[in-house]
Each structure stands twice: as structure tokens, then as C-alpha cells.
PDB file of C-alpha atoms in Angstrom:
ATOM      1  CA  ILE K   1      -0.819 176.067 -36.281  1.00  0.00           C
ATOM      2  CA  ASN K   2      -0.613 177.163 -32.617  1.00  0.00           C
ATOM      3  CA  GLU K   3      -1.443 179.880 -30.673  1.00  0.00           C
ATOM      4  CA  HIS K   4       1.471 181.714 -31.892  1.00  0.00           C
ATOM      5  CA  THR K   5       0.476 181.265 -35.637  1.00  0.00           C
ATOM      6  CA  PRO K   6      -3.167 181.118 -35.285  1.00  0.00           C
ATOM      7  CA  ASP K   7      -3.758 182.060 -39.365  1.00  0.00           C
ATOM      8  CA  ALA K   8      -0.769 180.286 -40.814  1.00  0.00           C
ATOM      9  CA  SER K   9       1.191 177.139 -40.594  1.00  0.00           C
ATOM     10  CA  MET K  10       4.908 176.908 -39.554  1.00  0.00           C
ATOM     11  CA  VAL K  11       6.363 175.005 -42.487  1.00  0.00           C
ATOM     12  CA  PHE K  12       9.683 173.162 -42.393  1.00  0.00           C
ATOM     13  CA  GLU K  13      11.151 171.283 -45.162  1.00  0.00           C
ATOM     14  CA  ARG K  14      14.419 169.366 -45.351  1.00  0.00           C
ATOM     15  CA  ALA K  15      16.760 168.949 -48.387  1.00  0.00           C
ATOM     16  CA  GLY K  16      19.729 167.329 -47.896  1.00  0.00           C
ATOM     17  CA  GLY K  17      20.522 167.710 -44.048  1.00  0.00           C
ATOM     18  CA  GLU K  18      19.642 171.318 -43.955  1.00  0.00           C
ATOM     19  CA  TRP K  19      16.263 172.506 -42.624  1.00  0.00           C
ATOM     20  CA  THR K  20      14.456 175.681 -44.005  1.00  0.00           C
ATOM     21  CA  MET K  21      11.322 177.540 -42.537  1.00  0.00           C
ATOM     22  CA  THR K  22       8.926 178.077 -45.631  1.00  0.00           C
ATOM     23  CA  ALA K  23       5.863 179.455 -44.148  1.00  0.00           C
ATOM     24  CA  PRO K  24       4.923 181.786 -42.157  1.00  0.00           C
ATOM     25  CA  THR K  25       8.215 183.538 -43.341  1.00  0.00           C
ATOM     26  CA  ALA K  26      11.480 181.748 -44.985  1.00  0.00           C
ATOM     27  CA  GLN K  27      14.108 181.512 -43.114  1.00  0.00           C
ATOM     28  CA  LYS K  28      17.001 179.155 -42.414  1.00  0.00           C
ATOM     29  CA  ALA K  29      15.994 176.828 -39.575  1.00  0.00           C
ATOM     30  CA  ASP K  30      17.940 176.446 -36.244  1.00  0.00           C
ATOM     31  CA  SER K  31      18.992 172.625 -36.677  1.00  0.00           C
ATOM     32  CA  GLN K  32      18.982 171.950 -32.508  1.00  0.00           C
ATOM     33  CA  ALA K  33      15.346 173.522 -32.561  1.00  0.00           C
ATOM     34  CA  VAL K  34      13.777 171.609 -35.350  1.00  0.00           C
ATOM     35  CA  LYS K  35      15.605 168.188 -33.984  1.00  0.00           C
ATOM     36  CA  GLU K  36      14.282 169.092 -30.988  1.00  0.00           C
ATOM     37  CA  LEU K  37      10.427 169.240 -32.766  1.00  0.00           C
ATOM     38  CA  VAL K  38      11.070 165.973 -35.042  1.00  0.00           C
ATOM     39  CA  SER K  39      12.400 164.187 -31.679  1.00  0.00           C
ATOM     40  CA  GLY K  40       8.827 165.161 -30.083  1.00  0.00           C
ATOM     41  CA  LEU K  41       7.108 163.523 -32.646  1.00  0.00           C
ATOM     42  CA  ARG K  42       9.383 160.360 -32.963  1.00  0.00           C
ATOM     43  CA  TYR K  43       8.749 159.830 -29.154  1.00  0.00           C
ATOM     44  CA  PHE K  44       5.023 161.119 -28.899  1.00  0.00           C
ATOM     45  CA  ARG K  45       3.428 159.595 -26.202  1.00  0.00           C
ATOM     46  CA  VAL K  46       0.204 159.456 -24.788  1.00  0.00           C
ATOM     47  CA  THR K  47      -1.179 159.220 -21.231  1.00  0.00           C
ATOM     48  CA  ASP K  48      -4.452 157.547 -22.094  1.00  0.00           C
ATOM     49  CA  PHE K  49      -6.522 155.971 -25.238  1.00  0.00           C
ATOM     50  CA  LEU K  50     -10.186 157.062 -25.292  1.00  0.00           C
ATOM     51  CA  ALA K  51     -12.922 154.435 -25.696  1.00  0.00           C
ATOM     52  CA  GLU K  52     -15.026 156.756 -27.483  1.00  0.00           C
ATOM     53  CA  LYS K  53     -15.221 160.456 -29.513  1.00  0.00           C
ATOM     54  CA  PRO K  54     -14.891 163.205 -26.809  1.00  0.00           C
ATOM     55  CA  GLY K  55     -17.669 165.609 -26.705  1.00  0.00           C
ATOM     56  CA  PRO K  56     -16.898 169.474 -27.908  1.00  0.00           C
ATOM     57  CA  GLU K  57     -15.698 170.391 -24.418  1.00  0.00           C
ATOM     58  CA  ALA K  58     -12.173 168.788 -25.614  1.00  0.00           C
ATOM     59  CA  GLY K  59     -12.297 171.214 -27.995  1.00  0.00           C
ATOM     60  CA  LEU K  60     -11.061 169.325 -30.849  1.00  0.00           C
ATOM     61  CA  GLU K  61     -13.256 171.007 -33.140  1.00  0.00           C
ATOM     62  CA  THR K  62     -11.261 174.235 -33.547  1.00  0.00           C
ATOM     63  CA  PRO K  63      -7.990 172.755 -31.986  1.00  0.00           C
ATOM     64  CA  SER K  64      -5.206 174.660 -30.058  1.00  0.00           C
ATOM     65  CA  VAL K  65      -2.409 172.985 -31.799  1.00  0.00           C
ATOM     66  CA  VAL K  66      -2.002 171.013 -35.177  1.00  0.00           C
ATOM     67  CA  VAL K  67       0.649 169.221 -35.993  1.00  0.00           C
ATOM     68  CA  LYS K  68       1.030 167.705 -39.827  1.00  0.00           C
ATOM     69  CA  ALA K  69       3.847 165.789 -40.547  1.00  0.00           C
ATOM     70  CA  THR K  70       4.886 164.214 -44.253  1.00  0.00           C
ATOM     71  CA  ILE K  71       6.482 160.691 -43.322  1.00  0.00           C
ATOM     72  CA  LYS K  72       7.381 158.912 -46.829  1.00  0.00           C
ATOM     73  CA  GLY K  73       5.077 161.003 -48.864  1.00  0.00           C
ATOM     74  CA  GLU K  74       2.043 160.613 -46.235  1.00  0.00           C
ATOM     75  CA  VAL K  75       0.581 163.138 -44.081  1.00  0.00           C
ATOM     76  CA  ALA K  76      -0.486 162.401 -40.780  1.00  0.00           C
ATOM     77  CA  THR K  77      -2.368 165.118 -38.721  1.00  0.00           C
ATOM     78  CA  LEU K  78      -2.165 165.200 -34.695  1.00  0.00           C
ATOM     79  CA  ASN K  79      -4.928 168.000 -33.012  1.00  0.00           C
ATOM     80  CA  PHE K  80      -4.564 168.807 -29.840  1.00  0.00           C
ATOM     81  CA  GLY K  81      -7.627 170.298 -27.521  1.00  0.00           C
ATOM     82  CA  VAL K  82      -8.013 172.451 -24.970  1.00  0.00           C
ATOM     83  CA  GLU K  83      -6.053 172.008 -21.644  1.00  0.00           C
ATOM     84  CA  LYS K  84      -7.803 170.985 -18.633  1.00  0.00           C
ATOM     85  CA  ASP K  85      -6.284 169.579 -15.563  1.00  0.00           C
ATOM     86  CA  SER K  86      -2.791 169.630 -17.419  1.00  0.00           C
ATOM     87  CA  LYS K  87      -4.189 167.313 -19.836  1.00  0.00           C
ATOM     88  CA  VAL K  88      -5.282 167.734 -23.446  1.00  0.00           C
ATOM     89  CA  THR K  89      -7.249 165.717 -25.525  1.00  0.00           C
ATOM     90  CA  GLY K  90      -5.790 164.546 -28.885  1.00  0.00           C
ATOM     91  CA  HIS K  91      -6.963 162.982 -32.346  1.00  0.00           C
ATOM     92  CA  LEU K  92      -5.229 161.374 -35.253  1.00  0.00           C
ATOM     93  CA  VAL K  93      -7.230 162.957 -37.687  1.00  0.00           C
ATOM     94  CA  GLY K  94      -8.712 159.980 -40.254  1.00  0.00           C
ATOM     95  CA  SER K  95      -9.046 157.729 -37.415  1.00  0.00           C
ATOM     96  CA  ASP K  96     -10.837 156.735 -34.542  1.00  0.00           C
ATOM     97  CA  LEU K  97      -8.062 157.190 -32.258  1.00  0.00           C
ATOM     98  CA  TYR K  98      -8.434 159.474 -29.393  1.00  0.00           C
ATOM     99  CA  PHE K  99      -6.040 159.900 -26.537  1.00  0.00           C
ATOM    100  CA  THR K 100      -5.075 162.373 -23.772  1.00  0.00           C
ATOM    101  CA  LEU K 101      -1.497 163.717 -23.508  1.00  0.00           C
ATOM    102  CA  GLY K 102       0.122 165.637 -20.805  1.00  0.00           C
ATOM    103  CA  SER K 103       0.339 169.669 -21.530  1.00  0.00           C
ATOM    104  CA  TRP K 104       4.043 169.541 -21.249  1.00  0.00           C
ATOM    105  CA  THR K 105       3.975 166.935 -24.268  1.00  0.00           C
ATOM    106  CA  LYS K 106       1.402 169.471 -26.362  1.00  0.00           C
ATOM    107  CA  ASN K 107       3.665 172.578 -25.404  1.00  0.00           C
ATOM    108  CA  LYS K 108       6.603 171.112 -27.019  1.00  0.00           C
ATOM    109  CA  PHE K 109       4.657 171.973 -30.412  1.00  0.00           C
ATOM    110  CA  GLY K 110       3.759 175.153 -29.363  1.00  0.00           C
ATOM    111  CA  LYS K 111       7.008 177.594 -30.118  1.00  0.00           C
ATOM    112  CA  THR K 112       6.866 180.599 -32.091  1.00  0.00           C
ATOM    113  CA  PRO K 113       8.526 181.205 -35.528  1.00  0.00           C
ATOM    114  CA  ALA K 114      11.334 182.845 -34.083  1.00  0.00           C
ATOM    115  CA  ASP K 115      12.494 179.852 -31.861  1.00  0.00           C
ATOM    116  CA  TYR K 116      13.183 178.093 -34.871  1.00  0.00           C
ATOM    117  CA  GLN K 117      15.221 180.580 -36.560  1.00  0.00           C
ATOM    118  CA  ASP K 118      19.048 180.030 -37.387  1.00  0.00           C
ATOM    119  CA  LYS K 119      20.997 181.710 -34.738  1.00  0.00           C
ATOM    120  CA  ALA K 120      23.826 181.585 -36.550  1.00  0.00           C
ATOM    121  CA  VAL K 121      25.339 185.423 -37.311  1.00  0.00           C
ATOM    122  CA  MET K 122      27.073 184.325 -40.138  1.00  0.00           C
ATOM    123  CA  ALA K 123      27.504 180.724 -41.524  1.00  0.00           C
ATOM    124  CA  VAL K 124      31.371 180.510 -42.248  1.00  0.00           C
ATOM    125  CA  ASP K 125      33.305 177.530 -43.046  1.00  0.00           C
ATOM    126  CA  PRO K 126      36.697 177.980 -40.769  1.00  0.00           C
ATOM    127  CA  ALA K 127      38.791 176.551 -43.334  1.00  0.00           C
ATOM    128  CA  LEU K 128      37.923 179.295 -45.573  1.00  0.00           C
ATOM    129  CA  ILE K 129      38.674 182.255 -42.806  1.00  0.00           C
ATOM    130  CA  THR K 130      42.354 183.794 -43.898  1.00  0.00           C
ATOM    131  CA  LYS K 131      42.385 186.755 -41.477  1.00  0.00           C
ATOM    132  CA  VAL K 132      40.784 187.776 -38.494  1.00  0.00           C
ATOM    133  CA  GLU K 133      40.881 191.362 -37.489  1.00  0.00           C
ATOM    134  CA  LEU K 134      39.645 192.053 -33.413  1.00  0.00           C
ATOM    135  CA  ILE K 135      39.363 196.208 -33.051  1.00  0.00           C
ATOM    136  CA  HIS K 136      38.815 197.155 -29.402  1.00  0.00           C
ATOM    137  CA  VAL K 137      38.772 200.513 -28.104  1.00  0.00           C
ATOM    138  CA  ASP K 138      42.506 200.580 -27.566  1.00  0.00           C
ATOM    139  CA  GLU K 139      44.020 198.011 -29.262  1.00  0.00           C
ATOM    140  CA  THR K 140      43.805 195.925 -32.491  1.00  0.00           C
ATOM    141  CA  ALA K 141      44.795 192.311 -32.954  1.00  0.00           C
ATOM    142  CA  VAL K 142      45.302 191.000 -36.512  1.00  0.00           C
ATOM    143  CA  LEU K 143      45.782 187.250 -37.261  1.00  0.00           C
ATOM    144  CA  GLU K 144      46.843 185.725 -40.662  1.00  0.00           C
ATOM    145  CA  ARG K 145      46.715 182.325 -41.547  1.00  0.00           C
ATOM    146  CA  VAL K 146      49.874 180.660 -42.736  1.00  0.00           C
ATOM    147  CA  ASN K 147      48.499 177.247 -43.808  1.00  0.00           C
ATOM    148  CA  GLU K 148      45.708 174.631 -42.636  1.00  0.00           C
ATOM    149  CA  THR K 149      46.846 174.398 -38.822  1.00  0.00           C
ATOM    150  CA  SER K 150      49.196 177.615 -38.294  1.00  0.00           C
ATOM    151  CA  TRP K 151      48.377 181.168 -37.746  1.00  0.00           C
ATOM    152  CA  LYS K 152      50.982 184.589 -37.706  1.00  0.00           C
ATOM    153  CA  GLN K 153      50.327 187.545 -35.377  1.00  0.00           C
ATOM    154  CA  LEU K 154      50.494 190.510 -37.695  1.00  0.00           C
ATOM    155  CA  LEU K 155      49.278 193.543 -34.757  1.00  0.00           C
ATOM    156  CA  PRO K 156      50.186 194.156 -32.325  1.00  0.00           C
ATOM    157  CA  THR K 157      53.816 192.914 -33.529  1.00  0.00           C
ATOM    158  CA  ALA K 158      55.971 191.024 -31.190  1.00  0.00           C
ATOM    159  CA  MET K 159      57.919 194.296 -30.452  1.00  0.00           C
ATOM    160  CA  GLU K 160      54.779 196.225 -29.213  1.00  0.00           C
ATOM    161  CA  TRP K 161      53.889 193.558 -27.308  1.00  0.00           C
ATOM    162  CA  ALA K 162      57.200 193.126 -25.687  1.00  0.00           C
ATOM    163  CA  ARG K 163      57.110 197.069 -24.800  1.00  0.00           C
ATOM    164  CA  ARG K 164      53.657 196.769 -23.489  1.00  0.00           C
ATOM    165  CA  MET K 165      54.952 193.659 -21.354  1.00  0.00           C
ATOM    166  CA  MET K 166      57.614 195.902 -20.236  1.00  0.00           C
ATOM    167  CA  ASN K 167      55.386 198.872 -19.031  1.00  0.00           C
ATOM    168  CA  LEU K 168      53.180 196.102 -17.362  1.00  0.00           C
ATOM    169  CA  ALA K 169      56.195 194.850 -14.900  1.00  0.00           C
ATOM    170  CA  PRO K 170      56.549 195.822 -11.468  1.00  0.00           C
TER     171      PRO K 170
END
């Protein structure tokens, strides 16, 4: 939960090597964006540990960001409070561990669901492509696969190409 999703969590699930966002919308997740999110957790570092629980001014009662990670079946929850002087107070829920971190660290977890959407227009295995057609305003090129490593140009034909080249010559 963050400022972009105050009413619902962004939930990511991994099956095999594929990440999917299951909430607030179901969508294939961009693997690089999720990798950065997981890396943010893996290398999460604080600036200072606090000796005692901070007061209400830290904003932990209504956190600005909540990060939950399920690790080997156990849920770990980090709450981040309000930003003040480029610092944010945090808490590992279920413990007496309170800390401060830089606001830039907190901001790693402040993305929108659209930031995690898979940017691929088509999920295509290149080995399965058998024909490619490129249609432009004044020309169409067509390539067809001959075998695993070779392609044949169908359009424009070699003769059309030669005529065009001669017309372009000075």
C-alpha cells in the first residue's frame, strides 16, 4: 500500500519464473520492475536504529507505505511513516525494531500499478515466427523463414529492388 493505492494493496505472486500482479488489477508484471522491487527489499538498509518507539509525529499509526513480503511462508511487514527532513521513520511490525531511512529508500516502494505492468505488446517466441510483413505508406517488405537461421525476402522482389536502385543512381 502506498499513496497511489491507498485503498488496496499491490500484490505480486511468482509462479515458476514469472511474476503476476494479482491486485488491485490482474496483469502480467514487468519482470525488470519487480526485480527492482525485490532488490529494494533484498538490499534494504536503514540510516539509524531508534532506541525507543517514536511518537505519533512519526506517522506510523497511519503509515504512508506498507510493504509485506512473504518469505518461506512467513510474512514480514515494514511500515513507513511520514517524511521529515528527507528522513522517514520505519517499523518492522511484530517487533520492537524502529528505524529511520532516507526518503529515497522509501520512494523505491512508491510506484503505481502501471509502473509494474508488463511493457511487452506481444509475448512471442522468436523461433515460432514464420513470416514478417512490414507495411509502409509506399512500400511493403515481406520476409519468410526458410529454416532456423535463414530468411527469404518475398517483397519487394529482387527485380523490383534492382529497378529501384537503378532509378536512384545518378
